[in-house]
Short mmCIF file of C-alpha atoms in Angstrom, two decimals:
data_model
loop_
_atom_site.label_atom_id
_atom_site.label_comp_id
_atom_site.label_asym_id
_atom_site.label_seq_id
_atom_site.Cartn_x
_atom_site.Cartn_y
_atom_site.Cartn_z
CA THR A 78 18.45 102.22 -15.01
CA THR A 79 20.90 103.06 -17.78
CA THR A 80 23.19 100.32 -16.47
CA GLY A 81 20.40 97.77 -16.81
CA VAL A 82 19.57 98.79 -20.37
CA GLN A 83 23.25 98.70 -21.31
CA GLY A 84 23.44 95.22 -19.79
CA VAL A 85 20.57 94.05 -22.00
CA LEU A 86 22.31 95.49 -25.07
CA ASP A 87 25.59 93.81 -24.14
CA ALA A 88 23.82 90.47 -23.64
CA LEU A 89 22.50 90.47 -27.22
CA ASP A 90 25.35 88.56 -28.83
CA GLY A 91 23.57 87.71 -32.08
CA HIS A 92 23.40 83.97 -31.45
CA ALA A 93 19.60 83.90 -31.58
CA SER A 94 18.04 84.44 -35.00
CA ASP A 95 15.51 87.04 -33.83
CA GLU A 96 17.88 89.27 -31.84
CA GLY A 97 19.11 91.41 -34.73
CA PRO A 98 16.05 93.67 -35.24
CA PHE A 99 15.57 94.15 -31.50
CA LYS A 100 19.25 94.99 -31.00
CA ARG A 101 19.18 97.55 -33.82
CA THR A 102 16.06 99.18 -32.38
CA LEU A 103 17.50 99.25 -28.87
CA ARG A 104 20.77 100.74 -30.14
CA GLU A 105 18.86 103.49 -32.00
CA LEU A 106 16.84 104.36 -28.89
CA MET A 107 19.82 104.13 -26.52
CA PRO A 108 20.67 107.89 -26.54
CA CYS A 109 17.06 108.84 -25.76
CA LEU A 110 16.78 106.13 -23.11
CA THR A 111 19.99 107.25 -21.43
CA LYS A 112 18.94 110.90 -21.39
CA GLU A 113 15.45 110.19 -20.06
CA MET A 114 16.63 107.77 -17.38
CA ALA A 115 19.36 110.15 -16.27
CA THR A 116 16.74 112.89 -15.90
CA GLU A 117 14.47 110.58 -13.92
CA GLU A 118 17.33 109.58 -11.65
CA VAL A 119 18.27 113.22 -10.99
CA THR A 120 14.71 114.30 -10.23
CA ASN A 121 13.64 111.27 -8.21
CA THR A 122 11.55 112.74 -5.38
CA ASP A 123 11.65 109.45 -3.47
CA GLU A 124 15.24 110.11 -2.42
CA GLY A 125 14.38 112.75 0.16
CA TRP A 126 14.07 115.88 -2.01
CA LEU A 127 11.55 118.39 -0.67
CA GLU A 128 9.67 121.09 -2.57
CA GLU A 129 9.09 123.22 0.52
CA GLY A 130 10.53 123.83 3.95
CA HIS A 131 13.45 126.11 3.02
CA GLU A 132 13.51 129.83 2.28
CA LEU A 133 15.70 129.37 -0.80
CA VAL A 134 13.23 127.11 -2.66
CA GLY A 135 11.69 129.11 -5.50
CA LYS A 136 14.53 131.65 -5.65
CA ARG A 137 15.78 132.85 -9.03
CA VAL A 138 19.46 132.30 -9.83
CA LEU A 139 22.00 133.34 -12.43
CA ARG A 140 24.82 130.92 -13.18
CA VAL A 141 27.83 132.08 -15.20
CA PHE A 142 29.70 129.42 -17.18
CA PRO A 143 32.63 129.67 -19.62
CA SER A 144 30.14 129.21 -22.45
CA GLY A 145 27.81 131.96 -21.18
CA ALA A 146 25.25 132.80 -18.50
CA SER A 147 22.04 130.94 -17.68
CA TYR A 148 19.01 131.89 -15.58
CA GLY A 149 17.22 129.29 -13.50
CA ARG A 150 15.09 128.60 -10.45
CA VAL A 151 15.48 126.51 -7.29
CA THR A 152 12.78 123.83 -7.43
CA LYS A 153 13.55 121.67 -4.37
CA TRP A 154 16.13 120.89 -1.74
CA LEU A 155 17.69 117.91 0.01
CA PRO A 156 18.25 118.42 3.76
CA GLU A 157 21.72 117.80 5.09
CA ALA A 158 22.49 114.28 6.21
CA GLU A 159 25.35 112.67 8.09
CA ASN A 160 28.58 114.19 6.72
CA GLU A 161 26.63 115.46 3.69
CA PRO A 162 25.68 119.15 3.21
CA ALA A 163 22.26 120.30 2.09
CA LEU A 164 21.76 120.43 -1.67
CA PHE A 165 19.50 122.60 -3.82
CA HIS A 166 18.13 121.52 -7.20
CA VAL A 167 18.20 124.18 -9.95
CA VAL A 168 16.40 123.93 -13.30
CA HIS A 169 17.68 126.26 -16.03
CA ASP A 170 15.16 128.27 -18.07
CA ALA A 171 16.72 128.08 -21.52
CA ASP A 172 17.29 124.36 -22.03
CA GLY A 173 15.82 122.61 -18.98
CA ASP A 174 19.25 121.46 -17.80
CA GLN A 175 19.43 120.62 -14.11
CA GLU A 176 22.14 120.75 -11.46
CA ASP A 177 22.51 120.39 -7.70
CA LEU A 178 24.28 123.16 -5.74
CA ASP A 179 25.42 123.40 -2.15
CA GLU A 180 24.26 126.42 -0.12
CA ALA A 181 27.39 128.51 -0.77
CA GLU A 182 27.17 127.98 -4.54
CA LEU A 183 23.45 128.71 -4.49
CA ARG A 184 23.77 131.97 -2.54
CA ALA A 185 26.48 133.11 -4.96
CA ALA A 186 24.13 132.36 -7.87
CA ILE A 187 21.29 134.26 -6.15
CA ASP A 188 23.60 137.25 -5.60
CA GLU A 189 24.53 137.17 -9.31
CA PHE A 190 20.84 137.26 -10.22
CA GLU A 191 20.09 140.16 -7.87
CA ARG A 192 23.06 142.17 -9.17
CA ALA A 193 21.95 141.60 -12.76
CA GLU A 194 18.39 142.65 -11.92
CA ALA A 195 19.53 145.80 -10.08
CA SER A 196 21.99 146.98 -12.72
CA ASP A 197 21.17 148.83 -15.90
CA ALA A 198 23.39 146.48 -17.88
CA PRO A 199 21.75 144.45 -20.64
CA GLN A 200 20.55 140.98 -19.72
CA PHE A 201 22.82 138.05 -20.44
CA GLU A 202 20.20 136.28 -22.54
CA LEU A 203 19.50 137.79 -25.95
CA GLU A 204 16.17 136.88 -27.46
CA GLN A 205 16.65 135.48 -30.94
CA PRO A 206 14.04 135.41 -33.69
CA LYS A 207 12.35 132.05 -34.08
CA TYR A 208 14.16 129.93 -36.65
CA VAL A 209 12.09 128.45 -39.46
CA ASN A 210 13.60 125.92 -41.83
CA MET A 211 12.53 127.31 -45.19
CA MET A 212 14.62 124.77 -47.12
CA GLU A 213 12.14 121.97 -46.40
CA LYS A 214 8.45 121.74 -47.16
CA ARG A 215 6.25 122.09 -44.11
CA PRO A 216 5.37 118.36 -43.77
CA GLN A 217 9.09 117.47 -43.80
CA ARG A 218 10.14 120.02 -41.16
CA ILE A 219 11.27 118.80 -37.77
CA THR A 220 9.33 120.33 -34.88
CA VAL A 221 9.55 119.98 -31.12
CA ALA A 222 6.82 117.34 -31.33
CA SER A 223 9.15 115.26 -33.52
CA LEU A 224 11.78 114.97 -30.79
CA GLY A 225 12.16 112.96 -27.61
CA LEU A 226 9.44 110.72 -26.21
CA THR A 227 6.66 112.54 -28.07
CA GLY A 228 8.45 112.13 -31.38
CA VAL A 229 9.05 108.41 -30.86
CA ARG A 230 5.40 107.87 -29.91
CA THR A 231 4.19 109.79 -32.97
CA GLU A 232 6.48 107.87 -35.33
CA LEU A 233 5.41 104.54 -33.82
CA LEU A 234 1.70 105.34 -34.18
CA GLU A 235 2.19 106.41 -37.80
CA LEU A 236 4.14 103.23 -38.51
CA GLU A 237 1.39 101.09 -37.01
CA GLU A 238 -1.26 102.90 -39.04
CA ASN A 239 0.57 102.16 -42.29
CA VAL A 240 1.40 98.59 -41.33
CA ALA A 241 -2.14 97.82 -40.13
CA VAL A 242 -3.55 98.41 -43.62
CA ARG A 243 -1.16 95.88 -45.13
CA LEU A 244 -1.70 93.42 -42.31
CA ARG A 245 -5.44 93.61 -42.89
CA TYR A 246 -5.05 92.66 -46.55
CA SER A 247 -2.62 89.88 -45.61
CA ALA A 248 -5.19 88.04 -43.50
CA SER A 249 -3.38 88.94 -40.29
CA LYS A 250 -5.26 88.82 -37.00
CA TRP A 251 -3.65 92.10 -35.89
CA ASP A 252 -6.76 94.15 -36.70
CA HIS A 253 -9.23 91.40 -35.80
CA PRO A 254 -11.96 92.38 -33.30
CA ASP A 255 -10.58 89.82 -30.86
CA SER A 256 -6.98 90.96 -31.28
CA ASP A 257 -4.87 93.06 -28.92
CA ARG A 258 -4.57 96.01 -31.31
CA GLN A 259 -6.82 98.32 -29.30
CA ALA A 260 -4.84 97.56 -26.15
CA TRP A 261 -1.63 98.19 -28.11
CA LEU A 262 -2.89 101.58 -29.33
CA TYR A 263 -4.08 102.51 -25.84
CA SER A 264 -0.69 101.66 -24.34
CA CYS A 265 1.19 103.52 -27.06
CA GLN A 266 -0.89 106.69 -26.81
CA ARG A 267 -0.49 106.89 -23.03
CA SER A 268 3.02 105.56 -22.62
CA GLU A 269 5.50 107.79 -20.80
CA SER A 270 8.44 105.40 -21.13
CA LEU A 271 10.78 104.81 -24.06
CA VAL A 272 11.35 101.29 -22.77
CA GLU A 273 7.64 100.53 -23.06
CA LEU A 274 7.52 102.05 -26.56
CA GLY A 275 10.43 99.80 -27.51
CA GLU A 276 8.50 96.76 -26.28
CA LEU A 277 5.46 97.85 -28.30
CA LEU A 278 7.62 98.17 -31.41
CA VAL A 279 8.91 94.63 -30.90
CA SER A 280 5.34 93.29 -30.56
CA LEU A 281 4.33 95.07 -33.78
CA GLU A 282 7.32 93.55 -35.53
CA ALA A 283 6.28 90.11 -34.26
CA ALA A 284 2.86 90.55 -35.90
CA VAL A 285 4.55 91.33 -39.22
CA ARG A 286 7.06 88.53 -38.85
CA ALA A 287 4.27 86.00 -38.29
CA LEU A 288 3.29 86.46 -41.95
CA GLN A 289 6.75 85.55 -43.22
CA LEU A 290 6.59 82.25 -45.08
CA ALA A 291 10.24 81.78 -46.02
CA PRO A 292 13.02 81.32 -43.47
CA ASP A 293 15.49 84.12 -42.85
CA VAL A 294 18.39 84.14 -45.27
CA ASN A 295 21.82 85.21 -44.10
CA GLU A 296 23.98 87.00 -46.64
CA ARG A 297 26.91 85.08 -45.29
CA LYS A 298 27.36 82.17 -42.96
CA PRO A 299 26.88 82.97 -39.26
CA TRP A 300 29.85 84.30 -37.37
CA ARG A 301 31.93 81.55 -35.78
CA ASN A 302 32.98 81.93 -32.16
CA GLU A 303 35.61 79.21 -32.24
CA GLY A 304 38.11 77.62 -34.59
CA HIS A 305 40.62 80.46 -34.84
CA PRO A 306 43.37 81.61 -32.44
CA PHE A 307 42.20 85.26 -32.62
CA ILE A 308 38.87 84.43 -30.95
CA GLY A 309 38.63 85.74 -27.38
CA LYS A 310 41.83 87.76 -27.65
CA HIS A 311 42.04 91.35 -26.39
CA SER A 312 42.70 93.95 -29.06
CA ARG A 313 43.28 97.69 -29.38
CA ARG A 314 42.30 100.07 -32.16
CA PHE A 315 43.18 103.74 -32.66
CA PHE A 316 40.71 106.31 -34.00
CA ALA A 317 41.21 109.91 -35.06
CA ASN A 318 39.87 112.46 -32.54
CA TYR A 319 39.16 109.62 -30.10
CA GLY A 320 42.34 107.77 -29.23
CA ALA A 321 42.71 104.15 -28.22
CA SER A 322 39.79 101.77 -27.74
CA ASP A 323 40.20 98.26 -26.32
CA GLY A 324 37.93 95.34 -27.03
CA ILE A 325 37.72 91.62 -27.71
CA ILE A 326 37.52 89.67 -30.97
CA VAL A 327 34.38 87.57 -30.54
CA GLY A 328 33.83 85.98 -33.94
CA TRP A 329 35.21 85.35 -37.41
CA LEU A 330 34.10 84.46 -40.93
CA PRO A 331 36.36 82.26 -43.06
CA ALA A 332 37.14 83.35 -46.61
CA GLU A 333 34.37 82.53 -49.08
CA GLY A 334 34.85 82.97 -52.81
CA ASP A 335 36.24 86.44 -53.44
CA ASP A 336 35.35 87.57 -49.91
CA PRO A 337 38.34 87.65 -47.54
CA PRO A 338 38.11 86.40 -43.96
CA LEU A 339 36.81 88.84 -41.38
CA TRP A 340 37.06 89.15 -37.60
CA HIS A 341 34.36 90.77 -35.46
CA MET A 342 35.55 93.04 -32.64
CA VAL A 343 33.38 94.41 -29.80
CA HIS A 344 34.76 97.48 -28.03
CA GLY A 345 34.56 97.43 -24.26
CA ASP A 346 34.16 101.16 -23.58
CA ASP A 347 30.98 101.78 -25.56
CA ALA A 348 29.95 98.33 -26.89
CA ASP A 349 30.61 99.55 -30.42
CA GLU A 350 31.35 96.86 -32.99
CA GLU A 351 33.35 96.60 -36.20
CA ASP A 352 34.61 94.01 -38.66
CA LEU A 353 38.35 93.78 -39.33
CA ASP A 354 40.32 92.22 -42.13
CA GLU A 355 43.31 90.03 -41.30
CA MET A 356 45.86 92.86 -41.27
CA GLU A 357 43.65 95.11 -39.13
CA ALA A 358 43.02 92.27 -36.67
CA THR A 359 46.74 91.47 -36.50
CA PHE A 360 47.60 95.11 -35.81
CA ALA A 361 44.85 95.32 -33.15
CA LEU A 362 46.11 92.23 -31.31
CA SER A 363 49.70 93.44 -31.42
CA ASN A 364 48.70 96.92 -30.20
CA TYR A 365 47.11 95.43 -27.09
CA ASP A 366 49.88 92.92 -26.42
CA GLU A 367 52.54 95.62 -26.70
CA ASN A 368 50.41 98.17 -24.78
CA ARG A 369 50.91 100.74 -27.53
CA THR A 370 49.56 104.25 -27.19
CA GLU A 371 49.59 105.05 -30.91
CA PRO A 372 49.57 103.10 -34.18
CA THR A 373 52.84 101.89 -35.65
CA ALA A 374 54.26 103.21 -38.91
CA GLU A 375 53.29 99.93 -40.58
CA GLU A 376 49.66 100.30 -39.49
CA LEU A 377 49.53 103.92 -40.68
CA ALA A 378 50.97 102.85 -44.03
CA TYR A 379 48.35 100.12 -44.34
CA ASN A 380 45.59 102.59 -43.49
CA ALA A 381 46.87 104.96 -46.17
CA GLN A 382 46.91 102.12 -48.69
CA PHE A 383 43.36 101.20 -47.68
CA LEU A 384 42.31 104.83 -48.16
CA GLN A 385 43.92 105.05 -51.59
CA ALA A 386 42.13 101.91 -52.74
CA GLY A 387 38.84 103.35 -51.50
CA ASP A 388 39.45 106.61 -53.40
CA GLU A 389 40.12 104.69 -56.61
CA ASN A 390 36.90 102.72 -56.20
CA ASP A 391 34.95 105.91 -55.55
CA GLU A 392 36.38 107.51 -58.69
CA ALA A 393 35.43 104.48 -60.76
CA ASP A 394 31.89 104.52 -59.38
CA GLY A 395 31.60 108.28 -59.91
CA GLU A 396 32.18 108.00 -63.65
CA ASP A 397 28.76 106.38 -63.99
CA ASP A 398 26.94 109.01 -61.93
CA ASP A 399 25.20 112.00 -63.48
CA GLU A 400 25.77 114.08 -60.37
CA THR A 401 29.09 114.28 -58.58
CA ALA A 402 29.60 115.29 -54.97
CA GLU A 403 32.64 116.80 -53.33
CA PRO A 404 34.67 113.96 -51.79
CA PRO A 405 34.93 113.83 -48.00
CA PRO A 406 38.18 114.78 -46.30
CA ALA A 407 40.78 112.05 -46.24
CA ALA A 408 40.67 111.69 -42.46
CA ALA A 409 37.00 110.77 -42.59
CA LEU A 410 37.78 107.69 -44.68
CA LEU A 411 40.65 106.38 -42.63
CA PRO A 412 39.95 103.17 -40.72
CA MET A 413 41.24 105.16 -37.74
CA HIS A 414 38.05 107.27 -37.76
CA ARG A 415 34.91 105.99 -36.05
#
């Protein structure tokens, strides 16, 4: 379930040396995993849904939403249970979206469809010409096969094909006749689960990692989870177009050379993470302790100062560039924006 996958992601706290790559991969696949699992949960036929046995199954419907109208079809139904009315599962034609309707809602949608079919008025759906991205060369264009489960599988197989050549020349046993490569390819080609594809990616990474001779080198010392009063404290940050987000400061890095100390905050609502300097961490702790609903004037002034310093650095870097780009809007650079 999505809750289980989120629990795995939350449990990866970075203490183990080999968690980083897996956590990044899992975070990248999280949107696809969530969408696929949600679809599987909605369409689970083991929960009593029936594809026959009711006159309304198979009926065409027209649903009218504030954003427009959508045609669909009733694919199955769930008989009424104790204190629960019967439900009917509708799949929409245009985008495959699904919803469950009670009988009154469904009959209203069927009536809308029949009125639209009987009238001489134009249909709600307007057929649009097929869009072709002419700005990119054909090999670089994104197609339907590049999206979702199929796209992930294709990318993973292409990655393995490129990596296998290098593994072969590096004396790896990945492509050895007695290796598990053929089983890996078989599983990848027939997999219908993003979770399984993620596990296959991790096993491929393990084959590459086995050739690494030198130990991993951290750019900075590992995050410390003790030794500072901020550790374990609740904090609150404010973000433009989002509002307040609470979290906990879980680690810190002492100052080293010209690098200032940093504090690592994990947000509780979406498990997002960010690193804060001392002023940002102090503001975040105070915001939570005072139960503030908006940043103080001092925090806004500090954010503006931070933005100005960033603009000056960008201008200095831009003098050495042959091509200049239009700078982003100021709000996009504020620490308040996630």
